[in-house]
XYZ file of C-alpha atoms in Angstrom:
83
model
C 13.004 43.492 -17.348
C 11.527 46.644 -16.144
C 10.787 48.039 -19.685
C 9.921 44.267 -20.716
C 6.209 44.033 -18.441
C 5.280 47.908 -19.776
C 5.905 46.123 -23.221
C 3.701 43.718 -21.827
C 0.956 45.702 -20.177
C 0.939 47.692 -23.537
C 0.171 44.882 -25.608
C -3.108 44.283 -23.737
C -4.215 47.252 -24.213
C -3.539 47.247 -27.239
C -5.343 43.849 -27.878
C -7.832 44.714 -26.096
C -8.554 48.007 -28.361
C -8.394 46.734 -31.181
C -10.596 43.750 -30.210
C -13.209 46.417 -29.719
C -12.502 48.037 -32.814
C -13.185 45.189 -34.954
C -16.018 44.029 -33.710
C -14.968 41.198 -31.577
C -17.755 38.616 -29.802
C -18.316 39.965 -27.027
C -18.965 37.071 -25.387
C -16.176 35.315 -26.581
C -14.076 33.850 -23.462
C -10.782 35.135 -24.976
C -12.278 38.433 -24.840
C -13.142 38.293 -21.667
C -10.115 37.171 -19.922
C -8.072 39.912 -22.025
C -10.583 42.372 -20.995
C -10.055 41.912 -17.500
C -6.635 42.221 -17.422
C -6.865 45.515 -19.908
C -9.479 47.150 -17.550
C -7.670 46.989 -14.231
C -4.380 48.232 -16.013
C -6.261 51.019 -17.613
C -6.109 52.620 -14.239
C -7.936 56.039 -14.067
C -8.194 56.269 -18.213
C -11.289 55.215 -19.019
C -13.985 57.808 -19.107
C -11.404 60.381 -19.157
C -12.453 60.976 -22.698
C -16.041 61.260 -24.515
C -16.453 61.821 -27.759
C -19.596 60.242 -28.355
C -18.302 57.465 -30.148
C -17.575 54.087 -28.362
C -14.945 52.920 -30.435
C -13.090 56.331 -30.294
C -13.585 56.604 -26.436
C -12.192 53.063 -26.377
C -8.910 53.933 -28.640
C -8.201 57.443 -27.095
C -8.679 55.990 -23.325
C -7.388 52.454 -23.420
C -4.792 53.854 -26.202
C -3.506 56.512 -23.354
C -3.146 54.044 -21.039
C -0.896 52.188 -23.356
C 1.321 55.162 -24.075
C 1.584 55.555 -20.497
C 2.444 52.254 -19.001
C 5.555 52.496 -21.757
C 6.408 55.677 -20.581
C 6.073 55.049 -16.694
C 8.271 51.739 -17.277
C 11.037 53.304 -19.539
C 11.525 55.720 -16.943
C 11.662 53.666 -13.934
C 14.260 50.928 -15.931
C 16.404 54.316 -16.552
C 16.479 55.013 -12.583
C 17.073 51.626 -11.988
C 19.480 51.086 -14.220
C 21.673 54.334 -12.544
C 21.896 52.310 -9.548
């Protein structure tokens, strides 16, 4: 279940980058409502990289985020599961 909602919270991101990436509308309500549940779960990513390049700062940032919410999760349904 654990590992399940980082699956989850991952996706978003991930969405959410590559909605960036390819140009998405912007004002497009779809967009919005995935961007803000991607920007919350971001956390303290964003701006932690810049490269000069939107679309990069967007993947490396956003993409970190991603890595980490799997991360974070598999390790707390590992502890969990010990118990």
């Amino acid at each position: 279940m654990i590992s399940g909602i980082g699956v989850v919270f991952a996706l978003i991101e991930i969405l959410y980058i590559l909605m960036i990436v390819l140009g998405a509308n912007q004002a497009n309500a779809f967009f919005k409502f995935i961007q803000s549940l991607a920007e919350p779960l971001a956390l303290f990513f964003p701006g932690l990289f810049a490269t000069g390049n939107y679309n990069v700062d967007v993947l490396l940032n956003y993409g970190l985020a991603a890595v980490f919410w799997l991360v974070v999760t598999g390790i707390l349904a590992r502890v969990v599961s010990r118990y």
